[in-house]
């Protein structure tokens, strides 16, 4: 049986994000099953918003691979602007995909709507952290780099609240490093 190819999927549909486009093209079954699973969890009380948080963790995995440098040079902007675009695109793609399940969960179980107040900042911070961690260690010569121990510890802060202060400190540190790292590649500094 031939694998399903999504040739119709264009980067414009996903906000010109090579990470999301490549992820959906590489794993089309998961890309279809994830929204279906979150919508299915919306029918179970107190399961809808935690399922959306788990989906955010899976979407953060899209930022494990480094795209080629010419794709970054196309935007013709500074490292800071590129980071803002990348984070905004990650938020846009995730929250648009999560909107049906979140609305259904809030409509079916209004008593669980308070969980949305936890899920929204969790997902936003998680995706921002994933983007910043990726570009802090970005090297176009290495397509996929293993996660350093500090980055893994930062991701652990999303699962174990005791490590959350470490995650927040790493987020600030990665933001500074990601901007200088991207400026080095975008402006060809030595």
Short mmCIF file of C-alpha atoms in Angstrom, two decimals:
data_model
loop_
_atom_site.label_atom_id
_atom_site.label_comp_id
_atom_site.label_asym_id
_atom_site.label_seq_id
_atom_site.Cartn_x
_atom_site.Cartn_y
_atom_site.Cartn_z
CA UNK A 1 0.00 0.00 0.00
CA UNK A 2 1.35 3.43 -0.96
CA UNK A 3 1.82 5.98 1.83
CA UNK A 4 -0.61 8.89 1.78
CA UNK A 5 0.96 11.99 0.20
CA UNK A 6 -0.39 15.43 0.88
CA UNK A 7 0.85 17.25 -2.21
CA UNK A 8 -2.08 19.68 -2.04
CA UNK A 9 -0.86 21.00 1.32
CA UNK A 10 0.83 24.33 0.74
CA UNK A 11 2.87 26.30 3.23
CA UNK A 12 0.49 29.27 2.87
CA UNK A 13 -2.24 27.23 4.55
CA UNK A 14 -0.02 26.79 7.61
CA UNK A 15 1.31 30.34 7.76
CA UNK A 16 4.40 29.60 5.64
CA UNK A 17 5.78 27.43 8.41
CA UNK A 18 8.18 24.77 7.13
CA UNK A 19 8.03 23.00 10.50
CA UNK A 20 4.27 22.51 10.44
CA UNK A 21 4.13 21.71 6.72
CA UNK A 22 6.91 19.13 6.96
CA UNK A 23 5.36 17.63 10.10
CA UNK A 24 1.95 17.23 8.50
CA UNK A 25 3.45 15.83 5.30
CA UNK A 26 5.69 13.42 7.20
CA UNK A 27 2.94 12.14 9.52
CA UNK A 28 -0.43 12.60 7.78
CA UNK A 29 -2.11 9.95 9.91
CA UNK A 30 -1.08 11.65 13.13
CA UNK A 31 -2.09 15.02 11.71
CA UNK A 32 -5.61 13.68 11.18
CA UNK A 33 -5.81 11.60 14.36
CA UNK A 34 -4.70 14.35 16.75
CA UNK A 35 -7.64 16.74 16.11
CA UNK A 36 -10.03 13.78 16.05
CA UNK A 37 -8.70 12.55 19.40
CA UNK A 38 -8.97 15.97 21.03
CA UNK A 39 -12.53 16.35 19.76
CA UNK A 40 -13.28 12.85 21.07
CA UNK A 41 -11.89 13.81 24.48
CA UNK A 42 -14.22 16.81 24.51
CA UNK A 43 -17.11 14.45 25.21
CA UNK A 44 -15.46 13.18 28.42
CA UNK A 45 -15.75 15.51 31.41
CA UNK A 46 -12.42 16.97 32.55
CA UNK A 47 -10.54 15.33 29.66
CA UNK A 48 -10.89 17.94 26.91
CA UNK A 49 -8.44 20.60 28.06
CA UNK A 50 -5.79 18.13 29.34
CA UNK A 51 -5.98 16.43 25.92
CA UNK A 52 -5.36 19.80 24.27
CA UNK A 53 -2.35 20.30 26.55
CA UNK A 54 -1.01 16.90 25.47
CA UNK A 55 -1.57 17.91 21.86
CA UNK A 56 0.52 21.05 22.49
CA UNK A 57 3.34 18.82 23.74
CA UNK A 58 3.16 16.80 20.52
CA UNK A 59 3.13 19.99 18.41
CA UNK A 60 6.23 21.23 20.21
CA UNK A 61 8.00 18.21 18.72
CA UNK A 62 7.66 19.81 15.29
CA UNK A 63 10.52 22.11 16.26
CA UNK A 64 13.13 19.35 16.52
CA UNK A 65 14.47 19.67 12.97
CA UNK A 66 16.43 22.59 11.51
CA UNK A 67 15.26 23.96 8.21
CA UNK A 68 17.80 25.01 5.55
CA UNK A 69 19.23 28.51 5.87
CA UNK A 70 17.76 29.75 2.53
CA UNK A 71 14.28 29.35 4.01
CA UNK A 72 15.21 31.69 6.86
CA UNK A 73 16.82 34.18 4.50
CA UNK A 74 13.58 34.50 2.49
CA UNK A 75 11.89 36.58 5.17
CA UNK A 76 14.60 39.29 4.99
CA UNK A 77 14.19 40.36 8.61
CA UNK A 78 16.22 40.45 11.80
CA UNK A 79 16.54 37.56 14.22
CA UNK A 80 14.10 39.16 16.66
CA UNK A 81 11.44 39.68 14.00
CA UNK A 82 11.93 36.15 12.72
CA UNK A 83 11.43 34.76 16.22
CA UNK A 84 8.26 36.81 16.68
CA UNK A 85 6.97 35.47 13.35
CA UNK A 86 7.86 31.88 14.20
CA UNK A 87 6.22 32.04 17.63
CA UNK A 88 3.16 33.79 16.20
CA UNK A 89 2.84 31.16 13.48
CA UNK A 90 3.19 28.33 16.01
CA UNK A 91 0.46 29.88 18.14
CA UNK A 92 -1.77 30.53 15.14
CA UNK A 93 -1.51 27.00 13.77
CA UNK A 94 -1.96 25.29 17.12
CA UNK A 95 -4.81 27.42 18.43
CA UNK A 96 -6.70 27.28 15.13
CA UNK A 97 -6.41 23.49 15.20
CA UNK A 98 -7.42 23.36 18.87
CA UNK A 99 -10.33 25.81 18.61
CA UNK A 100 -13.04 23.27 17.64
CA UNK A 101 -12.13 20.92 20.50
CA UNK A 102 -11.85 23.78 23.01
CA UNK A 103 -15.20 25.25 22.00
CA UNK A 104 -16.86 21.85 22.11
CA UNK A 105 -15.38 21.11 25.53
CA UNK A 106 -16.52 24.45 26.93
CA UNK A 107 -19.99 24.00 25.44
CA UNK A 108 -20.52 20.42 26.62
CA UNK A 109 -18.95 20.84 30.06
CA UNK A 110 -19.23 24.48 31.18
CA UNK A 111 -18.05 23.57 34.69
CA UNK A 112 -14.67 22.59 33.26
CA UNK A 113 -14.14 25.89 31.46
CA UNK A 114 -11.82 27.01 34.25
CA UNK A 115 -9.31 24.51 32.86
CA UNK A 116 -9.04 26.71 29.77
CA UNK A 117 -7.43 29.35 31.99
CA UNK A 118 -4.66 26.84 32.68
CA UNK A 119 -4.47 25.35 29.19
CA UNK A 120 -4.11 28.62 27.23
CA UNK A 121 -0.94 29.94 28.94
CA UNK A 122 0.47 26.41 29.18
CA UNK A 123 0.17 25.86 25.42
CA UNK A 124 1.37 29.36 24.54
CA UNK A 125 4.45 29.12 26.77
CA UNK A 126 5.21 25.58 25.62
CA UNK A 127 5.18 26.52 21.93
CA UNK A 128 7.21 29.68 22.55
CA UNK A 129 9.75 27.66 24.52
CA UNK A 130 10.01 25.06 21.75
CA UNK A 131 10.65 27.73 19.10
CA UNK A 132 13.19 29.60 21.23
CA UNK A 133 15.01 26.40 22.21
CA UNK A 134 15.24 25.37 18.57
CA UNK A 135 16.72 28.63 17.34
CA UNK A 136 19.05 28.99 20.33
CA UNK A 137 20.88 25.90 19.05
CA UNK A 138 20.07 26.36 15.34
CA UNK A 139 22.77 25.21 12.94
CA UNK A 140 21.77 24.82 9.28
CA UNK A 141 24.54 22.26 8.74
CA UNK A 142 22.95 19.85 11.22
CA UNK A 143 19.35 18.97 10.22
CA UNK A 144 18.39 17.36 13.53
CA UNK A 145 20.22 17.94 16.77
CA UNK A 146 19.64 15.94 19.92
CA UNK A 147 18.11 17.94 22.76
CA UNK A 148 20.64 19.09 25.35
CA UNK A 149 20.00 18.16 28.98
CA UNK A 150 19.04 21.75 29.86
CA UNK A 151 16.41 21.84 27.13
CA UNK A 152 14.97 18.53 28.31
CA UNK A 153 14.89 19.88 31.85
CA UNK A 154 13.00 22.91 30.53
CA UNK A 155 10.44 20.65 28.87
CA UNK A 156 10.17 18.74 32.16
CA UNK A 157 8.98 22.00 33.74
CA UNK A 158 5.79 21.68 31.74
CA UNK A 159 5.11 18.23 33.20
CA UNK A 160 6.50 18.65 36.73
CA UNK A 161 5.62 22.03 38.25
CA UNK A 162 8.70 21.99 40.51
CA UNK A 163 10.87 22.58 37.42
CA UNK A 164 8.74 25.45 36.06
CA UNK A 165 11.08 28.19 37.39
CA UNK A 166 13.92 26.52 35.48
CA UNK A 167 11.76 26.53 32.36
CA UNK A 168 11.01 30.23 32.73
CA UNK A 169 14.70 31.09 33.22
CA UNK A 170 15.65 28.96 30.22
CA UNK A 171 12.97 30.68 28.12
CA UNK A 172 14.56 34.08 28.76
CA UNK A 173 18.06 32.70 28.18
CA UNK A 174 17.02 30.98 24.95
CA UNK A 175 15.33 34.14 23.70
CA UNK A 176 18.60 36.08 23.97
CA UNK A 177 20.69 33.26 22.50
CA UNK A 178 18.20 32.57 19.69
CA UNK A 179 18.19 36.19 18.57
CA UNK A 180 21.98 36.45 18.50
CA UNK A 181 22.31 33.03 16.83
CA UNK A 182 19.82 33.95 14.11
CA UNK A 183 21.42 37.35 13.57
CA UNK A 184 24.74 35.57 13.05
CA UNK A 185 23.27 33.46 10.24
CA UNK A 186 20.97 36.08 8.76
CA UNK A 187 23.61 38.79 8.60
CA UNK A 188 26.59 36.48 8.07
CA UNK A 189 28.48 37.66 11.14
CA UNK A 190 31.68 35.85 12.10
#
